[in-house]
Tab-separated table of C-alpha atoms in Angstrom:
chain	number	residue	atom	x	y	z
D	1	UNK	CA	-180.915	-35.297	84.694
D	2	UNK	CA	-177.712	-36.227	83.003
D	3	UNK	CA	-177.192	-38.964	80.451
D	4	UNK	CA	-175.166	-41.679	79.459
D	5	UNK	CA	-174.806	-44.295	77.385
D	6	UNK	CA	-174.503	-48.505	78.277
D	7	UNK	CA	-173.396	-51.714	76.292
D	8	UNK	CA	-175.719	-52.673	73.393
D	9	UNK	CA	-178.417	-54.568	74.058
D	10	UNK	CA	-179.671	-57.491	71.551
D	11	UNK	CA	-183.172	-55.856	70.297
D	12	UNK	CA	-186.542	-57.108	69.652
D	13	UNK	CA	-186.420	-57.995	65.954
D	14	UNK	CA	-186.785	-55.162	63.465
D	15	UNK	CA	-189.906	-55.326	61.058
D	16	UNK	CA	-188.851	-57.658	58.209
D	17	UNK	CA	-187.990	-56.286	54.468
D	18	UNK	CA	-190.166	-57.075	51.977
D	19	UNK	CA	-189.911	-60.977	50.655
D	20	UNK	CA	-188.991	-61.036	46.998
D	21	UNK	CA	-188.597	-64.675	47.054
D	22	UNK	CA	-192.204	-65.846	46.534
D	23	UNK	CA	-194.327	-64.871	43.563
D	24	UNK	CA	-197.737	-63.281	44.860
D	25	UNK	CA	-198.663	-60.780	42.378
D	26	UNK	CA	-202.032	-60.233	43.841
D	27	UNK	CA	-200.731	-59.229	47.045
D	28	UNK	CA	-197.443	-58.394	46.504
D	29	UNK	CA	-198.375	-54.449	46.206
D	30	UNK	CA	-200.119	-54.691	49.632
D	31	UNK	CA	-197.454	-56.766	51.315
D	32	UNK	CA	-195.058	-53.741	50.719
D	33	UNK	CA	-197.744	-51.553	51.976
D	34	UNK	CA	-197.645	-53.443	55.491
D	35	UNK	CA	-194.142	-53.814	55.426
D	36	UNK	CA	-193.577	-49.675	55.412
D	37	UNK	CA	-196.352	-49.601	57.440
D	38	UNK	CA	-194.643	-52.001	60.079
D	39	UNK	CA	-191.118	-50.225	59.617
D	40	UNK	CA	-192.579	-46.979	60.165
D	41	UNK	CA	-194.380	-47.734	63.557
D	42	UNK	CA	-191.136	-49.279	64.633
D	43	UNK	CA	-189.024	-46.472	63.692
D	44	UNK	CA	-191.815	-43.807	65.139
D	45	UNK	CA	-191.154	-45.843	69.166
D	46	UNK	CA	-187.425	-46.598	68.537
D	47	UNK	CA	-186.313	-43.864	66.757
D	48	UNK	CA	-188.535	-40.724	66.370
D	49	UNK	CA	-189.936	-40.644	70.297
D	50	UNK	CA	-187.147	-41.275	71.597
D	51	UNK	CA	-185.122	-37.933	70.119
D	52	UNK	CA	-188.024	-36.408	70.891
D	53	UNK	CA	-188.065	-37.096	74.842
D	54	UNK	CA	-183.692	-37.401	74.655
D	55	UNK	CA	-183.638	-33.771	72.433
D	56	UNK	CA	-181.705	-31.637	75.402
D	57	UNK	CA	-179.298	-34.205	77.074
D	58	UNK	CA	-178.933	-35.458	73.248
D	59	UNK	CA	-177.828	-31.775	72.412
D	60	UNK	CA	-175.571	-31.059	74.939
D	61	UNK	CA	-173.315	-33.924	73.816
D	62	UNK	CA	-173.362	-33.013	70.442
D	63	UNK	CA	-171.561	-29.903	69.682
D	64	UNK	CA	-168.207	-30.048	68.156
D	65	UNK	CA	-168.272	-30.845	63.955
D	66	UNK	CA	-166.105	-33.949	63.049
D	67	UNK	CA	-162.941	-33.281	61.260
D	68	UNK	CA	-163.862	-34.633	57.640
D	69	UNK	CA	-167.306	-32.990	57.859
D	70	UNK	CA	-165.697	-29.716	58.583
D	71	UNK	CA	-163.419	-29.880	55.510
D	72	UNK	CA	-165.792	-31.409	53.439
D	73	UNK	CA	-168.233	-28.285	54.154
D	74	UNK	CA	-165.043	-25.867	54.031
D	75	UNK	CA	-163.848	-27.060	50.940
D	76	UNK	CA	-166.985	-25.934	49.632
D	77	UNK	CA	-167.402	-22.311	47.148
D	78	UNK	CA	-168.729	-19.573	48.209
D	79	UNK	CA	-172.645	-19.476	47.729
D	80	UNK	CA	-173.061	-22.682	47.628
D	81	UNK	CA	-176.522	-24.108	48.360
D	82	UNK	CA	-176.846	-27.132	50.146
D	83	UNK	CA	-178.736	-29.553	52.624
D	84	UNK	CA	-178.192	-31.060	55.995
D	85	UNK	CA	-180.887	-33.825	56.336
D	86	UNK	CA	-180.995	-35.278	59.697
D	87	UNK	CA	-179.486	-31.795	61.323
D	88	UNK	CA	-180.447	-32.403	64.761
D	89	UNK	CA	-179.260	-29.198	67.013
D	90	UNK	CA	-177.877	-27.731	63.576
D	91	UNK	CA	-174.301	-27.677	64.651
D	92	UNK	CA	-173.083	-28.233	61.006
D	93	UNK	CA	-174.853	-25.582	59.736
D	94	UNK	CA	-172.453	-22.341	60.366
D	95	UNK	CA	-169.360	-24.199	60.184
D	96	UNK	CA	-168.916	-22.311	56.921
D	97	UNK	CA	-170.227	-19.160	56.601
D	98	UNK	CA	-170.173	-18.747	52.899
D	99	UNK	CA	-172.497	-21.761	52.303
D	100	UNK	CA	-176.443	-21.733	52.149
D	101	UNK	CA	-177.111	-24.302	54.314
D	102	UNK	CA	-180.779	-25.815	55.521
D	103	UNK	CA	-181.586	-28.351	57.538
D	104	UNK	CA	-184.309	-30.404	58.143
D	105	UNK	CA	-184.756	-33.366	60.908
D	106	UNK	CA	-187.898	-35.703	61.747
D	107	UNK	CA	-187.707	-34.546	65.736
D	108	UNK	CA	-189.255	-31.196	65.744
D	109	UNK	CA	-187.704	-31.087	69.625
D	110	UNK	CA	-184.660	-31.120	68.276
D	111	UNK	CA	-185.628	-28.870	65.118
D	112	UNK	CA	-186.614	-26.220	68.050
D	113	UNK	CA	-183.025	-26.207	69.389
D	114	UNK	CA	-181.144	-25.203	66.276
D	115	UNK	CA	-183.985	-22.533	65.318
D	116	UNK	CA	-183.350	-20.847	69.171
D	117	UNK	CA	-179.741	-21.959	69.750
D	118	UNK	CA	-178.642	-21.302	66.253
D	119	UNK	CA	-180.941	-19.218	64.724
D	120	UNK	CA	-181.191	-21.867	61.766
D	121	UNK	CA	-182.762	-22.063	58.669
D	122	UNK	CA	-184.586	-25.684	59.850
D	123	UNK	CA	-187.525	-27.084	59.621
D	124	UNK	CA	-189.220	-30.443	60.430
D	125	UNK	CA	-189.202	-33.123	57.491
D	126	UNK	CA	-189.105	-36.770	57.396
D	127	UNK	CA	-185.979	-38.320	55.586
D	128	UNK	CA	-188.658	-40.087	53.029
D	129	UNK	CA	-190.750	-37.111	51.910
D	130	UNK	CA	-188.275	-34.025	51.600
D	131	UNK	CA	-189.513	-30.733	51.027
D	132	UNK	CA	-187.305	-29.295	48.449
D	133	UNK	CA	-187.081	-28.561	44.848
D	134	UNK	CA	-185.473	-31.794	43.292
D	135	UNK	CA	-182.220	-30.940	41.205
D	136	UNK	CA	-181.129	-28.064	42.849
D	137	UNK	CA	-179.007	-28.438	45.571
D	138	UNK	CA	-175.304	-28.440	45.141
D	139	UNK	CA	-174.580	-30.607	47.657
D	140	UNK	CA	-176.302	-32.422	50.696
D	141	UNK	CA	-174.881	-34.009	54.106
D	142	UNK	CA	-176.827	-36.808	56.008
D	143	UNK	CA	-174.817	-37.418	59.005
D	144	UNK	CA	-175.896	-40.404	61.192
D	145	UNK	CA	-179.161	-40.870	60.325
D	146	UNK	CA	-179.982	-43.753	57.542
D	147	UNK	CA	-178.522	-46.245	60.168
D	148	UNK	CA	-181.885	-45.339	62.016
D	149	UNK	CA	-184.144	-46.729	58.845
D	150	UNK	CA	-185.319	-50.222	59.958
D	151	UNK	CA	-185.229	-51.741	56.887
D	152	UNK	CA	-182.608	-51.631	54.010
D	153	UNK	CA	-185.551	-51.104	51.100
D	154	UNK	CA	-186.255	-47.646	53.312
D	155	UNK	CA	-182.338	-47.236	53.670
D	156	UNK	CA	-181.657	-46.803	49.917
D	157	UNK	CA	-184.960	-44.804	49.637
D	158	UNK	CA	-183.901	-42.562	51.799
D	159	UNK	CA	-179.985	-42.117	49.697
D	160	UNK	CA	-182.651	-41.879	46.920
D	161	UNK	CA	-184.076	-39.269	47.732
D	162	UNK	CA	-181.167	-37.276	48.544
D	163	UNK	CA	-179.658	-37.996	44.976
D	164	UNK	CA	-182.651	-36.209	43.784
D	165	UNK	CA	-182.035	-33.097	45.642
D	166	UNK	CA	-178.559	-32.265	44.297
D	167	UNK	CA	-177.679	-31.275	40.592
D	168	UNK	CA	-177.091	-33.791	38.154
D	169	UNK	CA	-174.401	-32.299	36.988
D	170	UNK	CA	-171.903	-32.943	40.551
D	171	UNK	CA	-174.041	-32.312	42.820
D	172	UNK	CA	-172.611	-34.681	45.748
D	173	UNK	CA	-173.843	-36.178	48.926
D	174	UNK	CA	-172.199	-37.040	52.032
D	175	UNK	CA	-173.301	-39.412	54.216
D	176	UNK	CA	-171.956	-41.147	57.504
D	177	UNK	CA	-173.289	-44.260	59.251
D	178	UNK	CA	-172.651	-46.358	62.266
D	179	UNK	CA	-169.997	-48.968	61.399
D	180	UNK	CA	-170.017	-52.817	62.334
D	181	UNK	CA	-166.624	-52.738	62.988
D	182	UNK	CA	-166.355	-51.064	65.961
D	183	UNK	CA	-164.253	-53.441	68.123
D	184	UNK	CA	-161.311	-50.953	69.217
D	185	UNK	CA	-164.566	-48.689	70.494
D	186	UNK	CA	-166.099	-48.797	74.097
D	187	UNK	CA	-169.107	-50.172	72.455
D	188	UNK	CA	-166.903	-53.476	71.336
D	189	UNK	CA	-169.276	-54.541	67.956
D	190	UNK	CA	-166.709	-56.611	65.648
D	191	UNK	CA	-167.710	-58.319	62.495
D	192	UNK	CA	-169.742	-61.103	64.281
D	193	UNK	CA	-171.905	-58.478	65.951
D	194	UNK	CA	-175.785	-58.258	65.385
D	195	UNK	CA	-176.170	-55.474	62.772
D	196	UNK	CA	-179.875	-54.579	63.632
D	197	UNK	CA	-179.389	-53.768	67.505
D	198	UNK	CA	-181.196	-51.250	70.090
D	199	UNK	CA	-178.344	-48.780	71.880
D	200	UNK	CA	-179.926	-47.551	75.319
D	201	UNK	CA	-179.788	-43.873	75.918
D	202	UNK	CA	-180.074	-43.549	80.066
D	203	UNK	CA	-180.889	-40.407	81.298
D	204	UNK	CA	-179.614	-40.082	85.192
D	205	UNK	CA	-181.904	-38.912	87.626
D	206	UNK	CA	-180.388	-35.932	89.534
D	207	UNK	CA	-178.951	-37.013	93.164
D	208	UNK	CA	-181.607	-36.671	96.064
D	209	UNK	CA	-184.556	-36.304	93.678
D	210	UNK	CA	-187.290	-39.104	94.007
D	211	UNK	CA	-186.945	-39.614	90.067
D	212	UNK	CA	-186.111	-42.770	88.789
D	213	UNK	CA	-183.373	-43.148	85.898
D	214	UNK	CA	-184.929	-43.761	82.212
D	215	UNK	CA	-183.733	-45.888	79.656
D	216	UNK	CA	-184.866	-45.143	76.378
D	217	UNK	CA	-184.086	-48.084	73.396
D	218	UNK	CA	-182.766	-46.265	69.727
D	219	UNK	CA	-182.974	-48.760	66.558
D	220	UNK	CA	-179.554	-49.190	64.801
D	221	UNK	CA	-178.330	-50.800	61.683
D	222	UNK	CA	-174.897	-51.337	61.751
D	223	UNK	CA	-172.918	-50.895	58.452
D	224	UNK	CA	-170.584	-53.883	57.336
D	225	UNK	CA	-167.701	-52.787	55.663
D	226	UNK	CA	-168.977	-52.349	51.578
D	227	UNK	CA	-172.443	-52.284	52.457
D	228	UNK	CA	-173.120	-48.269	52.146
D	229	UNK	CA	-171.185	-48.076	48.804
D	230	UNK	CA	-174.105	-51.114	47.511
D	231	UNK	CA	-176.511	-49.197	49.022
D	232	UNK	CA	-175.554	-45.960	47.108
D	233	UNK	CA	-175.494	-47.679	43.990
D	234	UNK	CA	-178.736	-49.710	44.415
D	235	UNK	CA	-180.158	-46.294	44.776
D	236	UNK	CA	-178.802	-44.457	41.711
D	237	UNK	CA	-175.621	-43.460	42.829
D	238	UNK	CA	-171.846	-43.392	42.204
D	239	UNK	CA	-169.203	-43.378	45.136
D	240	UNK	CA	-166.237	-40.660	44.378
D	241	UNK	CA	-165.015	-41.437	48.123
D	242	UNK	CA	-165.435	-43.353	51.038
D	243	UNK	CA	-163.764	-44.002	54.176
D	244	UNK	CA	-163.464	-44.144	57.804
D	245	UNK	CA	-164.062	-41.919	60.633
D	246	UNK	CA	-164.784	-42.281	64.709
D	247	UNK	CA	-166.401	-45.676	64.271
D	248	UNK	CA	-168.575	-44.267	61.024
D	249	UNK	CA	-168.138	-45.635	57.103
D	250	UNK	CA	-168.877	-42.840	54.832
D	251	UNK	CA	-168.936	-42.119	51.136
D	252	UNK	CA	-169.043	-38.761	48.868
D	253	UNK	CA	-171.700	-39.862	46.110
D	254	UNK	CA	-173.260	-38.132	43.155
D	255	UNK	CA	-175.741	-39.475	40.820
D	256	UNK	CA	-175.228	-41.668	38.017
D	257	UNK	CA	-176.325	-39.263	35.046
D	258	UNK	CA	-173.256	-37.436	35.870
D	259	UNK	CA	-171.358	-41.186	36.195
D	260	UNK	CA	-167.780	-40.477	34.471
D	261	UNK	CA	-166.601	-43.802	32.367
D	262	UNK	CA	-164.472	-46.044	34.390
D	263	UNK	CA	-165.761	-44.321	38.088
């Protein structure tokens, strides 16, 4: 099979974020119970089994390191220890040598392509529930993945929790999302777009074979201009740098006990 990609569909609505607006403080622990619950089940069929079933054809496309990435990671020292979250076939991961670098991702089918491809330090971890020592990284990189968190309470979690992995004292973060604004792209999304949308993957069936092509729906939320910065700083972080890249917003953050006055 081969695959390709087609114009964005409008999806089936997302589970809802919590509702702050009403006071129910007998439920309102077990409302945001069911609302993770929801978001999580969504995420599992529109996100998780999907990179799963996609991992190879995914792969193959997905080989060559983005220019800022690249110097972000080279502009790194020596010995360095840091974290890809979200590393998919690991293809950051030895664009500098001198760095300790480990990744994690949620799809263990992809996780089994950078350990046998790469020969990676990777192993399987949910963006929510990290595995490693808080404090001690000296940098992290998250590279299209929080777009694929259904709801914006499990968005800024999940820049949470990468906060706590780096050093208070500059450890930074790097992350990249899908942008809104998007209308010089093939995919055409402009400011009037849908943010929460489902992008087909389509694997091709092989010519001559009696298989049948397969669509397969991935959850997006697409990043207005501004909106990862608030993010980052709903979730205890400063920006240092942000910008934009091949239809991505992104932003250097560290956390705000290192926060210099006036930043």
């Amino acid at each position: 099979m081969s695959s390709s990609f087609e114009p964005h569909q409008r999806p089936s609505p997302p589970p809802p974020p919590a509702q702050t607006g009403q006071q129910q403080p007998n439920n309102a622990g077990h409302d945001r119970d069911e609302d993770a619950t929801a978001a999580a089940s969504y995420e599992a069929t529109h996100v998780h089994s999907v990179y799963n079933a996609i991992a190879p054809h995914f792969s193959a496309t997905r080989h060559k390191p983005w220019p800022f990435i690249a110097s972000f990671l080279s502009s790194l020292p020596t010995g360095a220890v840091g974290l890809d979250v979200g590393c998919g076939n690991g293809k950051y991961l030895d664009v500098n040598p001198g760095l300790f670098l480990f990744g994690s991702d949620r799809s263990d089918a992809l996780v089994q392509l950078a350990q046998t491809e790469r020969k990676a330090e990777v192993v399987v971890a949910d963006g929510l529930a990290l595995p490693y020592r808080p404090d001690k990284a000296d940098f992290a990189i998250c590279i299209a993945v929080i777009h694929h968190l259904s709801t914006r309470a499990r968005r800024q979690e999940a820049i949470a929790k990468l906060l706590a992995c780096v050093r208070p004292d500059g450890g930074m973060v790097l992350i990249y999302v899908w942008a809104l604004e998007q209308s010089s792209s093939r995919r055409g999304w402009n400011e009037d777009s849908a943010q929460d949308t489902l992008v087909p993957w389509v694997m091709r069936a092989k010519k001559g074979s009696d298989d049948a092509d397969r669509t397969f729906q991935r959850y997006y939320h697409l990043y207005r201009e501004g909106e990862l910065e608030e993010d980052v700083r709903a979730a205890g972080g400063f920006v240092k740098e942000a910008g934009y890249e091949r239809d991505n917003w992104y932003v250097i953050c560290e956390r705000t006990d290192n926060e210099k006055p006036g930043s």
